[in-house]
Coordinates of C-alpha atoms in Angstrom, one line a residue:
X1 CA -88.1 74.4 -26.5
X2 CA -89.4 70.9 -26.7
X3 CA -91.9 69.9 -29.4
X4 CA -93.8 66.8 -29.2
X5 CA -95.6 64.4 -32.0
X6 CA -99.3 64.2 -30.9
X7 CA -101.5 62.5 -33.8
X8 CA -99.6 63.4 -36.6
X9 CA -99.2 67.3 -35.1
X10 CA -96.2 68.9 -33.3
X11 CA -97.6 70.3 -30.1
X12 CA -95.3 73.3 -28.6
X13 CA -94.3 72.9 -24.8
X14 CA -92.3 75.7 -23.0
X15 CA -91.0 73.0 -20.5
X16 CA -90.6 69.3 -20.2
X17 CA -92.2 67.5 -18.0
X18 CA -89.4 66.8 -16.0
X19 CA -88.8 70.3 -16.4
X20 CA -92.3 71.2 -15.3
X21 CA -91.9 69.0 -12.1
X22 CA -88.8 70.8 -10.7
X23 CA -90.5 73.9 -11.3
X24 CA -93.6 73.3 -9.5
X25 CA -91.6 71.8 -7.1
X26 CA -89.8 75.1 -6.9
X27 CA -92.5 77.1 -6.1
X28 CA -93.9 74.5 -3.5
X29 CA -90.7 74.6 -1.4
X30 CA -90.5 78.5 -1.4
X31 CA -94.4 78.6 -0.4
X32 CA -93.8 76.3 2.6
X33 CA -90.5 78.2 3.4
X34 CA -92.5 81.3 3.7
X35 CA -95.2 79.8 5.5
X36 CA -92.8 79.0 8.1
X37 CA -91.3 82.0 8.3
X38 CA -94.3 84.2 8.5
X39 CA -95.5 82.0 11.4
X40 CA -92.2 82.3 13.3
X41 CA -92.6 86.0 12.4
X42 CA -96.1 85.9 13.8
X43 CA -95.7 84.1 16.8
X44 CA -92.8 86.5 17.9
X45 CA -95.3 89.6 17.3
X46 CA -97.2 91.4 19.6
X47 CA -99.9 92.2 17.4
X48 CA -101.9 94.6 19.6
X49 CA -99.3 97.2 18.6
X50 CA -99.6 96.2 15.0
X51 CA -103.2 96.9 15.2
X52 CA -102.5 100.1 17.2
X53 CA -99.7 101.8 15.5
X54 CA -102.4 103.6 13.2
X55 CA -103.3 105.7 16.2
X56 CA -100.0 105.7 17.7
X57 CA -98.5 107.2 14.0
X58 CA -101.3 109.6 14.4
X59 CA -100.3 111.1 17.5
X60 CA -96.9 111.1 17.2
X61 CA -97.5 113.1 14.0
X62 CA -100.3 115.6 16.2
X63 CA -97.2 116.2 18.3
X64 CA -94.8 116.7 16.2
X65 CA -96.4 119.4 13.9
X66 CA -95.5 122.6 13.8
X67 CA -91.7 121.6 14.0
X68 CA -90.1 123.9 16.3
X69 CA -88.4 126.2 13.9
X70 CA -86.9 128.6 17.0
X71 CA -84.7 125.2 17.2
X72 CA -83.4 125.1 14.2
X73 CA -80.4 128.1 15.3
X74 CA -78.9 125.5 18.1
X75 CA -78.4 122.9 14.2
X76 CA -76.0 124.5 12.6
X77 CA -72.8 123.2 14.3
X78 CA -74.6 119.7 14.3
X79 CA -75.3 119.8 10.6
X80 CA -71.8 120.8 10.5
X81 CA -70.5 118.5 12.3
X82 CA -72.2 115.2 9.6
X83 CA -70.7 117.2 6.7
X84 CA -67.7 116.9 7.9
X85 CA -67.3 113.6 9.3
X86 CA -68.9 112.5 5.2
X87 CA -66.3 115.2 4.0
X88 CA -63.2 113.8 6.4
X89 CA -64.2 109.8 6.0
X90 CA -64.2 109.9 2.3
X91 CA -61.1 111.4 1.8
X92 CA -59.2 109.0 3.9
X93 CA -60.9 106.2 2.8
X94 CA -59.9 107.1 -0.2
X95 CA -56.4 107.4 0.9
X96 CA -56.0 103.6 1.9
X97 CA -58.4 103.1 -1.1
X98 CA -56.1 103.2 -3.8
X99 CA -53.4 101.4 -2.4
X100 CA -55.2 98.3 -1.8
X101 CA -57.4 98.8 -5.1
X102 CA -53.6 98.4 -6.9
X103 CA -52.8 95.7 -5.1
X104 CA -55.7 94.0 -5.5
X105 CA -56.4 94.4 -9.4
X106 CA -54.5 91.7 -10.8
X107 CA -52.8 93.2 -13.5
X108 CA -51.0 95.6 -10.8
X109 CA -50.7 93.5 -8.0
X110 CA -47.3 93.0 -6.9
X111 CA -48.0 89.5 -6.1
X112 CA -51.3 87.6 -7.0
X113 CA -50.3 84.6 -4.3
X114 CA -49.8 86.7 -1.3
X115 CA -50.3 90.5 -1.6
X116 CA -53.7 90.5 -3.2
X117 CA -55.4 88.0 -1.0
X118 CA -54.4 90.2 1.8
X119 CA -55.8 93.3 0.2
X120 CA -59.1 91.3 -0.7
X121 CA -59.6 90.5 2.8
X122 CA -59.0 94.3 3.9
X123 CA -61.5 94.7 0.7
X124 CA -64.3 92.5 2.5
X125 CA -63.6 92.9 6.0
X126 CA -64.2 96.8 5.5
X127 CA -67.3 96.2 4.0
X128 CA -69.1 93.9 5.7
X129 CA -69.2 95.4 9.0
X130 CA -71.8 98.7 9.0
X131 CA -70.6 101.8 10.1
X132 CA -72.8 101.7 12.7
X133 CA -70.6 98.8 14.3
X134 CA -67.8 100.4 13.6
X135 CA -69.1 103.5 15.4
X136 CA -69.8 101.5 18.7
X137 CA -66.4 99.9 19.0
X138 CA -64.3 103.0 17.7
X139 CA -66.5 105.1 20.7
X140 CA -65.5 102.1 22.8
X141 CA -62.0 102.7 21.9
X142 CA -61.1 106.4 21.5
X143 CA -64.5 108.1 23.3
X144 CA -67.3 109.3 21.9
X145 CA -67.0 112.2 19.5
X146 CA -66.7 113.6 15.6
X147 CA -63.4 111.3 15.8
X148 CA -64.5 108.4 16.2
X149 CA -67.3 109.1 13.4
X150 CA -64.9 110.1 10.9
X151 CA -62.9 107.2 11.6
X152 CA -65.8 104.8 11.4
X153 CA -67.3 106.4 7.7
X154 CA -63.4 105.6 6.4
X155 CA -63.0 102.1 7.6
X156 CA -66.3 101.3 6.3
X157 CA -65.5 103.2 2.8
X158 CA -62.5 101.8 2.4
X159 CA -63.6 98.5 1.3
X160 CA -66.5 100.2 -1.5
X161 CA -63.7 102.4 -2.8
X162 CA -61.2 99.6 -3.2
X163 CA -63.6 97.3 -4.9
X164 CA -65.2 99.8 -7.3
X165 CA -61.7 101.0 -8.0
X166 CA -59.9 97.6 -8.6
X167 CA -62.8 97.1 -10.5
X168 CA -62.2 99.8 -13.1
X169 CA -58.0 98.9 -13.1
X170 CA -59.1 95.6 -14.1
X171 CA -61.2 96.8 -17.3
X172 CA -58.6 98.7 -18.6
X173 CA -56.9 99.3 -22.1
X174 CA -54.1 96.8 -22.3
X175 CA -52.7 98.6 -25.5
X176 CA -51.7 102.0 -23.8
X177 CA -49.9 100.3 -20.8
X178 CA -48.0 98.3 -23.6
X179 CA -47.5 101.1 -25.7
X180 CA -45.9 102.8 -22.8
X181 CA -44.0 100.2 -21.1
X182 CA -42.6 99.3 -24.7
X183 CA -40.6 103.2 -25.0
X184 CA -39.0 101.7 -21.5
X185 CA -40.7 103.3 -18.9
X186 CA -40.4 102.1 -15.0
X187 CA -43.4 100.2 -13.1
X188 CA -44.2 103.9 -11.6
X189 CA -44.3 105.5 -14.8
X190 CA -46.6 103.0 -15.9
X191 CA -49.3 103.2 -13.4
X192 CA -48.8 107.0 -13.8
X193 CA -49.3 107.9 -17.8
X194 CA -50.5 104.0 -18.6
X195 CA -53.1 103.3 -16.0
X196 CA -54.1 106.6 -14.0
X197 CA -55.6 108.4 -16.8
X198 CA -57.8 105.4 -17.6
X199 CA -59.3 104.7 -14.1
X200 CA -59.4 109.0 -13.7
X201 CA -63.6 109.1 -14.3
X202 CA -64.0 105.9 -12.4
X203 CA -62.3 107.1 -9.2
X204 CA -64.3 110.2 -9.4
X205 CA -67.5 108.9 -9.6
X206 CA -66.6 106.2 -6.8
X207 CA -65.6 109.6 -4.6
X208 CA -68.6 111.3 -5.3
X209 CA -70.9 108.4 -5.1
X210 CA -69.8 107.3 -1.9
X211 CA -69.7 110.3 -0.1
X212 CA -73.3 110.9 -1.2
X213 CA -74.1 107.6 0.5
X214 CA -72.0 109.0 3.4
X215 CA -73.8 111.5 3.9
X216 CA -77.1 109.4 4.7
X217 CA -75.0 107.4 7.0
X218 CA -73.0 110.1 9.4
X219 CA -76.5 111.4 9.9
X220 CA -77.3 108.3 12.2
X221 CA -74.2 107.8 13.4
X222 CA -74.6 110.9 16.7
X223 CA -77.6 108.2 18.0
X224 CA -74.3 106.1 19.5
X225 CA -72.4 108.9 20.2
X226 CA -70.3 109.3 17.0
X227 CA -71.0 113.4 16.7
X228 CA -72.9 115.0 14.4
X229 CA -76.8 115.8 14.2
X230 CA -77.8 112.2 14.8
X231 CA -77.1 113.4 18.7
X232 CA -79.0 116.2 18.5
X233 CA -82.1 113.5 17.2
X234 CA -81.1 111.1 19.8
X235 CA -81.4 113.8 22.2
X236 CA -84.8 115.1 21.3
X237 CA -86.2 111.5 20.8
X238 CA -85.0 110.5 24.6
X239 CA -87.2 113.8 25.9
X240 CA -89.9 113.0 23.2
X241 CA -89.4 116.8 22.5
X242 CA -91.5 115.6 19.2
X243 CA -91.6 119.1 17.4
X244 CA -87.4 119.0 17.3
X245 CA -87.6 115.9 16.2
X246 CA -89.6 116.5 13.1
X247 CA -87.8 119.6 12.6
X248 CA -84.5 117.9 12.7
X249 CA -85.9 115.1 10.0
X250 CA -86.1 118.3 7.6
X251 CA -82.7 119.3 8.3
X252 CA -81.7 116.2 7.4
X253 CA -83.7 115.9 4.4
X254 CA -82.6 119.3 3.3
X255 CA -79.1 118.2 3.6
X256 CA -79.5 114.5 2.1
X257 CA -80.8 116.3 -1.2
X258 CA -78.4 118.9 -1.3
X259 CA -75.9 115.8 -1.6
X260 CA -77.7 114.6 -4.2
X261 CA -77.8 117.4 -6.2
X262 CA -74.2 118.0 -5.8
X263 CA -73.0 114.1 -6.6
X264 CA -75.4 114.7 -10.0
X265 CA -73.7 117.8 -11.2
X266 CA -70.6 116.0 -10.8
X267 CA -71.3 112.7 -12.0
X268 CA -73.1 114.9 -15.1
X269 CA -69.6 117.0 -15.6
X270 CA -67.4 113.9 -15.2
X271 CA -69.8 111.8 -17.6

């Protein structure tokens, strides 16, 4: 912190004045940056809808109260249908998972010039594209359906897995892998007794974790076609059969918090 002599006393400053300028400075270029933005916002908005979504909120919400609980026997194979696509993606996500999370931590990379750049780009390439996306070119590619779903929540897991796993390899205890690769044990044997053990908790809480989040995201995944009670919603919301709709957004719910009471026990048991 700079301290400066003024007539025989110290005075205390949290910045220079240099310092000071940049800050202010700062603050004046993200202000004007926002100001922009908000106009190109504003000028791009219809704002008689803004104004009237108040109204429009209120009669949606008149319509779609009571749900339409009669509905809710024609949801079960839906419902089904999410859990399973969570269920199926995670576990092959988690297939391809591991094998790129090895060769991408670099203390078990088979090569750190060519094998684990190619694994980081699987790495980042699965994750930056939503599942969403993937949904719509998979459907594009093998038809609409639970399939293409499934396939879509493990391409777009694979990458979250990998990292979060490759991650934990990383952090490892050195001294057991020595320790065992000292009595003369093979590369396999390593990774088995030296390695495996270590990263156990980690890859279970990665599982559990992501398929929670997997969960929320098969759910919306039926409004392209991908299976699943999202086309049941998208359904109801093309007819504007408002009462299924709500009642469907409580199936969901239901289900969303059921995952998260599972993930918790098991995050609690593994912890």
């Amino acid at each position: 912190m700079p301290v400066y002599e003024k007539e025989g006393t110290k005075v205390w400053q949290r910045r220079t004045q240099a310092e000071s300028l940049m800050h202010w400075a700062a603050w004046l270029t993200a202000t004007a940056v926002f100001v922009y933005c908000w106009q190109q916002i504003s000028e791009a908005t219809t704002w008689f809808f803004v104004w009237d979504a108040p109204r429009i909120a209120e009669d949606i919400w008149t319509r779609a109260t009571p749900p339409r609980w009669e509905y809710i026997t024609q949801l079960g194979r839906p419902i089904w249908d999410t859990l399973n696509i969570a269920t199926l993606g995670t576990l092959i996500a988690l297939c391809f998972a591991v094998p790129v999370a090895f060769m991408a931590a670099r203390n078990t990379t088979p090569s750190a010039t060519f094998v684990r750049p190619i694994a980081l780009l699987i790495i980042v390439s699965t994750r930056s594209i939503n599942s969403l996306i993937w949904a719509l070119l998979l459907i594009a590619v093998i038809g609409p359906g639970v399939l293409a779903g499934v396939v879509a929540i493990a391409i777009r897991s694979i990458g979250f897995c990998a990292k979060l796993i490759y991650e934990a390899i990383e952090e490892i205890d050195h001294t057991q892998v020595e320790a065992i690769t000292a009595t003369g044990a093979s590369r396999w044997q390593v990774m088995a007794y030296g390695i495996v053990p270590q990263i156990a908790p980690a890859f279970a809480g990665v599982a559990v974790f992501r398929w929670d989040i997997n969960i929320r995201e098969s759910t919306v995944l039926g409004l392209v076609g991908a299976g699943g009670i999202g086309l049941q919603l998208s359904s109801s919301l093309n007819i504007l059969a408002w009462p299924q709709v709500s009642l469907i957004l409580l199936v969901i719910l239901a289900a969303v918090v059921l995952s998260e009471w599972v993930s918790a026990k098991v995050r609690e048991a593994i912890i």
